[in-house]
mmCIF file of C-alpha atoms in Angstrom:
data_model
loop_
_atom_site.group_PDB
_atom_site.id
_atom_site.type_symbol
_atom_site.label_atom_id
_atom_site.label_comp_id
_atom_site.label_asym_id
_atom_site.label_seq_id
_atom_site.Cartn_x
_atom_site.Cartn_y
_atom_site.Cartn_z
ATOM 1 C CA UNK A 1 108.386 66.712 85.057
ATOM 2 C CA UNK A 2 108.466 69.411 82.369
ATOM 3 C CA UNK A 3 104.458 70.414 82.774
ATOM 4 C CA UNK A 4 105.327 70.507 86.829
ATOM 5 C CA UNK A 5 108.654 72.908 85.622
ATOM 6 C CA UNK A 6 106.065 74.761 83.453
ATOM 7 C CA UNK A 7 103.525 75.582 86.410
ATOM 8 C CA UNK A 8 106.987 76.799 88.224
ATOM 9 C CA UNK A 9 107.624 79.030 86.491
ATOM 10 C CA UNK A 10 104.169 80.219 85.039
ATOM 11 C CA UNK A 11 104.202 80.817 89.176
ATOM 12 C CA UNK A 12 107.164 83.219 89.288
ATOM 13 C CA UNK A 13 106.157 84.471 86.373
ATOM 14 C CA UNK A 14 102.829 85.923 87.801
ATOM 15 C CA UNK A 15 104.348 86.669 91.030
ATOM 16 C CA UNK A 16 106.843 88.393 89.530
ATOM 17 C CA UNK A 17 104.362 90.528 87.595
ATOM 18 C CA UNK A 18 102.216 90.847 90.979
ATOM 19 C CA UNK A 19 104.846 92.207 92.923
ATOM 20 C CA UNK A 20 105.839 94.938 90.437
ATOM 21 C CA UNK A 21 102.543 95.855 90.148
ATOM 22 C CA UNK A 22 102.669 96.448 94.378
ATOM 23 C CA UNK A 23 106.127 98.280 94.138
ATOM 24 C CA UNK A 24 104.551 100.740 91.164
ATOM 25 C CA UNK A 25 101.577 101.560 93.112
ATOM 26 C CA UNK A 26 103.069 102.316 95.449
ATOM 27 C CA UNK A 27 105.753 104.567 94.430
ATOM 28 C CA UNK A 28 102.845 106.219 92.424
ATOM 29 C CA UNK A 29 100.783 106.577 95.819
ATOM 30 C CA UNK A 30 103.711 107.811 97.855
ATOM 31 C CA UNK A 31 104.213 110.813 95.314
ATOM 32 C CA UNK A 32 101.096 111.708 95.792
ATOM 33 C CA UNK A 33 101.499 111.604 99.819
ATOM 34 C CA UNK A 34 103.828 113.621 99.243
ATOM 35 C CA UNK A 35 102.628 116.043 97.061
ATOM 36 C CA UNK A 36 99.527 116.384 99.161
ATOM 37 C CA UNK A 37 101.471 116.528 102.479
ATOM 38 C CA UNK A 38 103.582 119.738 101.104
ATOM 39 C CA UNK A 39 100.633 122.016 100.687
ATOM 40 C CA UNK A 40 99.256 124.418 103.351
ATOM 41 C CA UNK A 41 96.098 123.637 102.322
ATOM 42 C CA UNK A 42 94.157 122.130 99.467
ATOM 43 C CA UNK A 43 90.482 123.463 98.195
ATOM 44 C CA UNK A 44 88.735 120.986 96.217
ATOM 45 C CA UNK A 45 85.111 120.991 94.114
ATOM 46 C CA UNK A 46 84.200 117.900 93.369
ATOM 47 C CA UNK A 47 80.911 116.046 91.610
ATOM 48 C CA UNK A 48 79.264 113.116 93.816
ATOM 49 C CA UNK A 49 77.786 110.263 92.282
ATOM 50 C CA UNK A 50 76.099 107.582 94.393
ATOM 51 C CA UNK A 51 74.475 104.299 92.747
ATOM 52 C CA UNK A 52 73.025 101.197 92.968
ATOM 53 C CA UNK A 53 71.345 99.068 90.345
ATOM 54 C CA UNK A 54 70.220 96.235 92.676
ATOM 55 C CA UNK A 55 67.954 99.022 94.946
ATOM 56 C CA UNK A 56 66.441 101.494 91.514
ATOM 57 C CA UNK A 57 69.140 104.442 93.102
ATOM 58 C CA UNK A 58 70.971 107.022 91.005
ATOM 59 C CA UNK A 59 72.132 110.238 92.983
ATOM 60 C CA UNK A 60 74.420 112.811 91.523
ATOM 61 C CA UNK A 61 75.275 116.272 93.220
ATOM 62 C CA UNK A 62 77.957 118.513 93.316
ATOM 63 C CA UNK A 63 80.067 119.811 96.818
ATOM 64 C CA UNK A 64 83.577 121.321 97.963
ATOM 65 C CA UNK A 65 85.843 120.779 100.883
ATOM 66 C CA UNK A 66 88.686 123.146 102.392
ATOM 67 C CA UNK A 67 91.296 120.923 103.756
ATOM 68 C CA UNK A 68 93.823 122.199 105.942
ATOM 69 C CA UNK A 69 95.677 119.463 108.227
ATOM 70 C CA UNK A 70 92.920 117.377 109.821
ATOM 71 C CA UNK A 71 90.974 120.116 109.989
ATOM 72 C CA UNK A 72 87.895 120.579 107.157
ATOM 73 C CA UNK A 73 85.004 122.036 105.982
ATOM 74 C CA UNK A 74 82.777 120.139 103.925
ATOM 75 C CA UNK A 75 79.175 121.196 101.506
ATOM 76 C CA UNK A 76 77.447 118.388 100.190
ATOM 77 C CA UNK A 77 74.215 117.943 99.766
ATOM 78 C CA UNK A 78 72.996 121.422 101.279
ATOM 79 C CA UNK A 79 74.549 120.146 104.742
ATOM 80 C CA UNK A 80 77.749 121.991 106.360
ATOM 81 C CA UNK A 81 80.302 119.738 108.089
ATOM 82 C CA UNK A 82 83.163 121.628 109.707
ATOM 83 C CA UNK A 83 85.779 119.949 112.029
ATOM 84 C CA UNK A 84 88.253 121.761 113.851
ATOM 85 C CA UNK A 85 90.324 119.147 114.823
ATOM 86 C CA UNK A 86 88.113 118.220 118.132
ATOM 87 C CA UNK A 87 84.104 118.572 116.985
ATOM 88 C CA UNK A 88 82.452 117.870 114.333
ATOM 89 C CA UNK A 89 79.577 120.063 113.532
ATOM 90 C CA UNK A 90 76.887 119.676 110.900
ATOM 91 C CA UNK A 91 75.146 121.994 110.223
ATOM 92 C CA UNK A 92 71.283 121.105 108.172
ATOM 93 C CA UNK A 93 70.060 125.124 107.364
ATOM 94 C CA UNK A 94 67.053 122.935 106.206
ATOM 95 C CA UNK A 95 66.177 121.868 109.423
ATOM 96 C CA UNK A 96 67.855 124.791 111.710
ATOM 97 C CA UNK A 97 69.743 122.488 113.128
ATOM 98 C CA UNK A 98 73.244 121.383 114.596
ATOM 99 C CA UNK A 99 74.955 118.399 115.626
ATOM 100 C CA UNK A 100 78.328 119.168 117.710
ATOM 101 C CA UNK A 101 79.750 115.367 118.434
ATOM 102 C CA UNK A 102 83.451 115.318 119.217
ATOM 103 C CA UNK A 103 85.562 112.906 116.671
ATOM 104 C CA UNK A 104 88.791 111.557 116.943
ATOM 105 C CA UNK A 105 89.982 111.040 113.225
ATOM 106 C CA UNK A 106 92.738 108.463 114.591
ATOM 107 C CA UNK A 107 90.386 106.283 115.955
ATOM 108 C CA UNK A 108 87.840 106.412 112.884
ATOM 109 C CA UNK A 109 88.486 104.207 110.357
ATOM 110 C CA UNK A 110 86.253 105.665 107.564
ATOM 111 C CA UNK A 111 87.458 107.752 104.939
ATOM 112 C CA UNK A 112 86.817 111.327 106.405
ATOM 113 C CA UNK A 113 87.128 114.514 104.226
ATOM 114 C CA UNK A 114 90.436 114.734 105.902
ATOM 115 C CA UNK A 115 92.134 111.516 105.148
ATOM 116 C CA UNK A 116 90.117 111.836 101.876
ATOM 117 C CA UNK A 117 93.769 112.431 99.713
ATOM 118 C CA UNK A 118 96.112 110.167 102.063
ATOM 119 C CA UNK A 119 93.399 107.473 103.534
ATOM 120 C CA UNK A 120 95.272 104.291 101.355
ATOM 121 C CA UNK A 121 98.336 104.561 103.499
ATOM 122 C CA UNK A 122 97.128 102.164 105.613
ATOM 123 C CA UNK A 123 94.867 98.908 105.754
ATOM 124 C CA UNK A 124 94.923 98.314 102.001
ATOM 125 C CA UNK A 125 96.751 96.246 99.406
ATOM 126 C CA UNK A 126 96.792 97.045 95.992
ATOM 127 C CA UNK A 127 97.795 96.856 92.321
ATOM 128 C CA UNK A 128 97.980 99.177 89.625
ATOM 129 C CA UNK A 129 94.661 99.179 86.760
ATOM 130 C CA UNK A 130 94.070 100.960 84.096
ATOM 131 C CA UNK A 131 95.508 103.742 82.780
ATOM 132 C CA UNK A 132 92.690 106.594 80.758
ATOM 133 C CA UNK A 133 93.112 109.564 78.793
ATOM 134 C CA UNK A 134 90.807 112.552 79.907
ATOM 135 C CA UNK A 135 91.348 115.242 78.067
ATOM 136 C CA UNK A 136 94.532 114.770 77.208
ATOM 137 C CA UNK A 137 95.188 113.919 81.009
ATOM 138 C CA UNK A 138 96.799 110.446 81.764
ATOM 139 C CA UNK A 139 94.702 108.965 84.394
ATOM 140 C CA UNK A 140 96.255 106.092 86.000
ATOM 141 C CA UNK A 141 94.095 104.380 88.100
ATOM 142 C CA UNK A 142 95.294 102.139 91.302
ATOM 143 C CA UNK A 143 93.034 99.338 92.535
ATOM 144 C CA UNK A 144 93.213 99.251 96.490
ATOM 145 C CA UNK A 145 91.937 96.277 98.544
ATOM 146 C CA UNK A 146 90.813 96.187 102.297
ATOM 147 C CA UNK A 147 93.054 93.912 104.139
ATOM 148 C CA UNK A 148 90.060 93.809 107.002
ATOM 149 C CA UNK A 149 87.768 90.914 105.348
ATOM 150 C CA UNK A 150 84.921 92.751 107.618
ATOM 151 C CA UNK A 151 84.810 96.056 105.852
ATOM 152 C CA UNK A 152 82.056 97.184 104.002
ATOM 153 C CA UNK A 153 84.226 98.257 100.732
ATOM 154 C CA UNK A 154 84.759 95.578 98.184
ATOM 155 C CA UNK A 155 87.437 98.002 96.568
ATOM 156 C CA UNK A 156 88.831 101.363 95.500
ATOM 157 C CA UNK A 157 89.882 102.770 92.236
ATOM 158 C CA UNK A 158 92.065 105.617 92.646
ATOM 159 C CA UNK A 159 92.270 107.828 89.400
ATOM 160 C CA UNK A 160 95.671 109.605 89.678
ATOM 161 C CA UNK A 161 96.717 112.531 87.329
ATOM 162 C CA UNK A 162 99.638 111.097 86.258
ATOM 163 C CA UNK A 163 101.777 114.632 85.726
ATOM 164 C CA UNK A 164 100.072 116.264 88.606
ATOM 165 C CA UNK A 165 100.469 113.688 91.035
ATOM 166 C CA UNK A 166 97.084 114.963 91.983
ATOM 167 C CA UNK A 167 93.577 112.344 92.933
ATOM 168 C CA UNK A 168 91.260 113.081 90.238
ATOM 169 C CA UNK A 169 88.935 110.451 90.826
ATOM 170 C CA UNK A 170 87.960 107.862 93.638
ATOM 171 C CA UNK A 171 85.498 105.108 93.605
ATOM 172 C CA UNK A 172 84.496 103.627 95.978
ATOM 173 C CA UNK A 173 82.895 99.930 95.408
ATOM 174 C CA UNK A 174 80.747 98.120 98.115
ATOM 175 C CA UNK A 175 79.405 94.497 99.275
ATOM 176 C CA UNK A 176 76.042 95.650 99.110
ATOM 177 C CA UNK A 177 76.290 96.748 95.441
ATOM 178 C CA UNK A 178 76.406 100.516 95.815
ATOM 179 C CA UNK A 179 79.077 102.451 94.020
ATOM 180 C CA UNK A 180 80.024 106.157 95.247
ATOM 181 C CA UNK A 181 82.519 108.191 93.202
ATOM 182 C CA UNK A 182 84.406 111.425 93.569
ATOM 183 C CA UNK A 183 85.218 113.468 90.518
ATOM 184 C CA UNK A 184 87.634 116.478 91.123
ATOM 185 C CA UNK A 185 86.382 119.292 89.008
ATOM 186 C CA UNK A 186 89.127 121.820 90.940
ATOM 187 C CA UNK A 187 91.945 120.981 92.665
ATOM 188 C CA UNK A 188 93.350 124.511 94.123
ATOM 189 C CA UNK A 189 96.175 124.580 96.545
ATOM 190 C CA UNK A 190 97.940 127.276 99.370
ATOM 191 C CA UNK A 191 94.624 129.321 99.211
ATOM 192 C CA UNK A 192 94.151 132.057 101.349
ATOM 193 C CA UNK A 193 91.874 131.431 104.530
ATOM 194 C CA UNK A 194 90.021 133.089 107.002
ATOM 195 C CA UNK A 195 91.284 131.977 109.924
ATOM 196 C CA UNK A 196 88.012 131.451 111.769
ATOM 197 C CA UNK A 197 87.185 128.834 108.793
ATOM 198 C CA UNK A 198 87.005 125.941 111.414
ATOM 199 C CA UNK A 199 85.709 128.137 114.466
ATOM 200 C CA UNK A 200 82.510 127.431 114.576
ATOM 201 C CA UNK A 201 80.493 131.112 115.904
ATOM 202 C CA UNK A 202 77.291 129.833 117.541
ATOM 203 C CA UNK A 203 75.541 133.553 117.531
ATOM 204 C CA UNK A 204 75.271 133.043 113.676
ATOM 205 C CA UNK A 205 72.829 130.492 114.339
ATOM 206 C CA UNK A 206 70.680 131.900 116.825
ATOM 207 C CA UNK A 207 67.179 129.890 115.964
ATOM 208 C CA UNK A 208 68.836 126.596 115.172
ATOM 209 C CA UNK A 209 68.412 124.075 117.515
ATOM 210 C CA UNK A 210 71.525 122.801 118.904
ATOM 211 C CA UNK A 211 72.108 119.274 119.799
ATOM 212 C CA UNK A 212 75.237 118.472 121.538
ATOM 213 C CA UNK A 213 75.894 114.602 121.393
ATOM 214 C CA UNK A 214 78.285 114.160 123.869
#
């Protein structure tokens, strides 16, 4: 009877602990909704790491995104994505190419550019994980799990700038062994745009090649 008591409360005990961990995270994650949701628009640089030990691959590469509602224009990887809300276009100057593809960003459950700072709000559990110092910068991280047992993510870690309320990391762990993480090198906010940033001018690309996919 008392070892069965024991395991009782051992149970509470770590349920207990469980469900405060929820209740933090999420507080912490809905300050930073919130945050993110009171700007006009948010300019980030980031660094881009891609790995995977099992396959020999090691990528790293810097970008930046404009954000501005579910609008966004993306550089990574000397490829241009801009969406105005409707299209996508990417843009390869490589190539001389363009791909124009209308996307829905309701419907897509991916983590666009433009969910990129709010995409845990739905479809995940999760628990709070470390906490870092970087550079005198308490980093606490949030561990995020996909409720969909078919996704292709293992998990998340979601370094948060503790003072800021701002993302300064995300990383981004999958079945198949490959890591991808986001470092924030600038986070600037309220910028001013042009405000043909997300028009896309087709006469500035007369010799491209244009492929319209839909």
């Amino acid at each position: 009877m008392y070892n069965m008591m024991k395991k009782i409360i051992l149970l509470f005990f770590v349920f207990g602990i469980t469900t405060l961990q929820a209740q933090n995270a999420k507080g912490l994650l809905d300050e930073v909704s919130k945050k993110v949701n009171s700007y006009t628009n948010i300019v980030i640089s980031f660094k881009y790491t891609l790995n995977n030990p099992r396959e020999n691959v090691s990528q790293e590469t810097r970008g930046d995104v404009t954000l501005q509602g579910n609008k966004y224009l993306l550089n990574l990887m000397g490829t241009e994505r801009m969406y105005d809300g409707k299209n996508l276009h990417v843009i390869i100057p490589e190539d001389e190419e363009i791909n124009i593809s209308s996307q829905n960003e309701e419907d897509d459950g991916s983590i666009t550019p433009s969910k990129m700072l709010t995409f845990y709000e739905e479809g995940y559990s999760y628990k709070m994980d470390i906490e870092q110092d970087v550079k005198g910068r308490k980093i606490q991280y949030v561990k995020l799990t996909p409720m969909d047992s078919k996704s292709d993510l293992q998990e998340i870690l979601l370094g948060i700038d503790k003072q800021t309320k701002h993302i300064y990391k995300m990383i981004q762990k999958q079945n198949n062994g490959t890591n991808v993480t986001f470092t924030v090198n600038s986070f600037k906010t309220n910028q001013p745009l042009s405000k043909t940033l997300f028009v896309f001018d087709e006469s500035k690309y007369e010799n491209y090649y244009i492929n319209r996919l839909d």
